[in-house]
Short mmCIF file of C-alpha atoms in Angstrom, two decimals:
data_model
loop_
_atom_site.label_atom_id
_atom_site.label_comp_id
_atom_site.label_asym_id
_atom_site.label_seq_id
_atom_site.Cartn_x
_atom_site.Cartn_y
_atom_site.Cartn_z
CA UNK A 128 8.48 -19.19 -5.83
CA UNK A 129 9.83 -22.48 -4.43
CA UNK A 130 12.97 -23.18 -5.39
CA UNK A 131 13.47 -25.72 -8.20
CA UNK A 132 10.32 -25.11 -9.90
CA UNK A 133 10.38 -24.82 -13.21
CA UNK A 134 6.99 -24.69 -15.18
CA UNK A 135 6.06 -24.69 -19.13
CA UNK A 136 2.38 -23.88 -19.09
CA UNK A 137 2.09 -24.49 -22.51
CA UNK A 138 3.44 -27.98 -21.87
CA UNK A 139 1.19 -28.66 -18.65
CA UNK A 140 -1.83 -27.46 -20.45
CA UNK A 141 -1.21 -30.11 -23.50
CA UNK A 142 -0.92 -32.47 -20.97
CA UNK A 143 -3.64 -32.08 -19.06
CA UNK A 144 -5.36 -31.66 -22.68
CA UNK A 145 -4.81 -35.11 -23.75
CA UNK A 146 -5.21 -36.83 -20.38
CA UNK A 147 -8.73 -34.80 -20.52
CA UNK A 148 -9.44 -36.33 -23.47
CA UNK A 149 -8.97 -39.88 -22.29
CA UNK A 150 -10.91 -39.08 -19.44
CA UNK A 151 -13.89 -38.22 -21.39
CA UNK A 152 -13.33 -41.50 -23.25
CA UNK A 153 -13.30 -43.87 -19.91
CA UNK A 154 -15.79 -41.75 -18.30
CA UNK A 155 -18.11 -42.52 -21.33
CA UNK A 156 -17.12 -46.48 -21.56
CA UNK A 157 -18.22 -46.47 -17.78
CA UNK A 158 -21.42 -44.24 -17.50
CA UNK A 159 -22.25 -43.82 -21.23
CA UNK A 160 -22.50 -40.73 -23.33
CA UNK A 161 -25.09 -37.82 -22.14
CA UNK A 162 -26.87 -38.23 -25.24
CA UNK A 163 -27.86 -41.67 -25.11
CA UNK A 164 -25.59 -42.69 -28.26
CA UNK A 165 -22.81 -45.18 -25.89
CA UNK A 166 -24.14 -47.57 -23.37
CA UNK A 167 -22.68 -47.62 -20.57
CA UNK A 168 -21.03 -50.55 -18.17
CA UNK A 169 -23.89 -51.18 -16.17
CA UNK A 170 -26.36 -51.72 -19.31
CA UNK A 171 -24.09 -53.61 -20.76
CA UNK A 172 -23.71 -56.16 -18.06
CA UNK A 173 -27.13 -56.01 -17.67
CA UNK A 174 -27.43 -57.47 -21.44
CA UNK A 175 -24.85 -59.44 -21.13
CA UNK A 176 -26.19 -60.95 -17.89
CA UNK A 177 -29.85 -61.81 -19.69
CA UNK A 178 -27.60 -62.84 -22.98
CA UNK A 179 -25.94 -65.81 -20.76
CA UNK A 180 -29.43 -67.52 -20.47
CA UNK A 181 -28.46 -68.40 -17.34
CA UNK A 182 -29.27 -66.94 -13.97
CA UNK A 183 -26.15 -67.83 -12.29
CA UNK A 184 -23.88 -66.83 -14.96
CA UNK A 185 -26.03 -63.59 -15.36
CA UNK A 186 -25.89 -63.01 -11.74
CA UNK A 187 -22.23 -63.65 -11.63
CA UNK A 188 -21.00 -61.15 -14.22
CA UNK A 189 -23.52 -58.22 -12.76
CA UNK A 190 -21.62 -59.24 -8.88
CA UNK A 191 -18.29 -59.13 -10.47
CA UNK A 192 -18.80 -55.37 -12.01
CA UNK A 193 -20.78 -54.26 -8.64
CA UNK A 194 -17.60 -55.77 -6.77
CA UNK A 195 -15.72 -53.53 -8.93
CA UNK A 196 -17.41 -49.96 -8.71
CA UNK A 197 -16.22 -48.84 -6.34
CA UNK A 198 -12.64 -49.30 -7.79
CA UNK A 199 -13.65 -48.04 -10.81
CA UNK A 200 -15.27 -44.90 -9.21
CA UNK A 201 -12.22 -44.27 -7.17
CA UNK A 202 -10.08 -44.05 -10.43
CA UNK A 203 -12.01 -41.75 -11.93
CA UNK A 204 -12.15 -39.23 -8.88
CA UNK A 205 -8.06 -39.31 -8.91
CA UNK A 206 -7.82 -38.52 -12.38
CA UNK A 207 -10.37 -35.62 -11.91
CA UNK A 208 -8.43 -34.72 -8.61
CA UNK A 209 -5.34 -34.60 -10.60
CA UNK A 210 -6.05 -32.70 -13.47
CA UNK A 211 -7.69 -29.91 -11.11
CA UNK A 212 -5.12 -30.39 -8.63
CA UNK A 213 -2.61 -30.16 -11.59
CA UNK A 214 -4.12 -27.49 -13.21
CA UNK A 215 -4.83 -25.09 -9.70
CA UNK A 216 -1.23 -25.46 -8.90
CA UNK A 217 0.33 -24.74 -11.97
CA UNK A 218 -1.83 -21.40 -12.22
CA UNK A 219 -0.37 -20.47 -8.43
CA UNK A 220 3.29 -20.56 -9.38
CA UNK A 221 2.68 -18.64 -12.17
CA UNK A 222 1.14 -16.51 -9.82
CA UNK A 223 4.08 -16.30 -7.79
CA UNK A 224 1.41 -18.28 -4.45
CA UNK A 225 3.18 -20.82 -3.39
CA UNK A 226 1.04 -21.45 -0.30
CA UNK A 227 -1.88 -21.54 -2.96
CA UNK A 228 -0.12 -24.42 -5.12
CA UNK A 229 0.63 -26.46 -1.67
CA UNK A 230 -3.33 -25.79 -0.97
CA UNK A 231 -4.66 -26.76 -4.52
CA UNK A 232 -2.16 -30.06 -4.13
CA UNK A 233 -3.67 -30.90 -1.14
CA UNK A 234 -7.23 -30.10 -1.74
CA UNK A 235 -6.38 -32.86 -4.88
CA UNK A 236 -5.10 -35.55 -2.42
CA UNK A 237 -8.02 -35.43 -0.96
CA UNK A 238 -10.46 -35.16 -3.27
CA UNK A 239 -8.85 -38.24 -4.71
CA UNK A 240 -9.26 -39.75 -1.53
CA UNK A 241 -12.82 -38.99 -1.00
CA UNK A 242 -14.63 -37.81 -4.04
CA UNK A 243 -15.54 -34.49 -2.76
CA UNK A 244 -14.19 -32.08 -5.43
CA UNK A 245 -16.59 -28.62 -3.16
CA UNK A 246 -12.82 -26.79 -3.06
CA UNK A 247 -12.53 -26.96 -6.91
CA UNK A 248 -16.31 -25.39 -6.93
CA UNK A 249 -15.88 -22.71 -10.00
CA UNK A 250 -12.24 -23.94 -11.22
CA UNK A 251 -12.28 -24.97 -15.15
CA UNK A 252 -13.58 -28.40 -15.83
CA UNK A 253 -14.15 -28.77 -12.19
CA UNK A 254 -17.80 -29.35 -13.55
#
């Protein structure tokens, strides 16, 4: 084990618990719920858009939240990364694999980086 590591998993996994949880919250705000029950961002500025009565206005809002996709996107592939990455790299020093935590840390970085989470294929949550 590297030296200096000290890990609770009890501690990580309430951690990764809550910031799950929070996930699942923004995730829904953003894309809506699965079953229909939450709209999500872009139907919303697409009634907020016809509400304005106005197609500049309208056409404004819906270019400020396609301007911001992207962004948005991009936060919620480095909270995914981390909680895999996070979670993957905990489980290898309590395996005693160091060269597996430095993989499942870098496999995070970069699916923060590019959204392609195919190295966490079968980890928990991963889908």
């Amino acid at each position: 084990m590297v030296d200096g590591w000290r890990v609770d998993p009890a501690g990580v996994q309430n951690v990764l618990t809550a910031v799950s949880d929070r996930t699942i919250t923004m995730s829904t705000a953003l894309g809506g719920s699965e079953d229909g029950s939450v709209q999500g961002v872009d139907t919303i500025v697409q009634d907020a858009a016809t509400a304005a009565q106005s197609q500049v206005i309208g056409e404004a809002i819906a270019g400020f939240f396609e301007h911001r996709k992207e962004t948005l996107t991009g936060i919620q592939n480095r909270v995914r990364a981390s909680l895999l990455g996070a979670s993957g790299a905990t489980q290898a020093v309590i395996d005693g694999d160091d060269e597996m935590a430095a993989t499942t840390q870098a496999n995070a970085v970069s699916a923060a980086s590019n959204g392609n989470f195919s190295a966490f294929d079968g980890a928990p949550g991963a889908n």
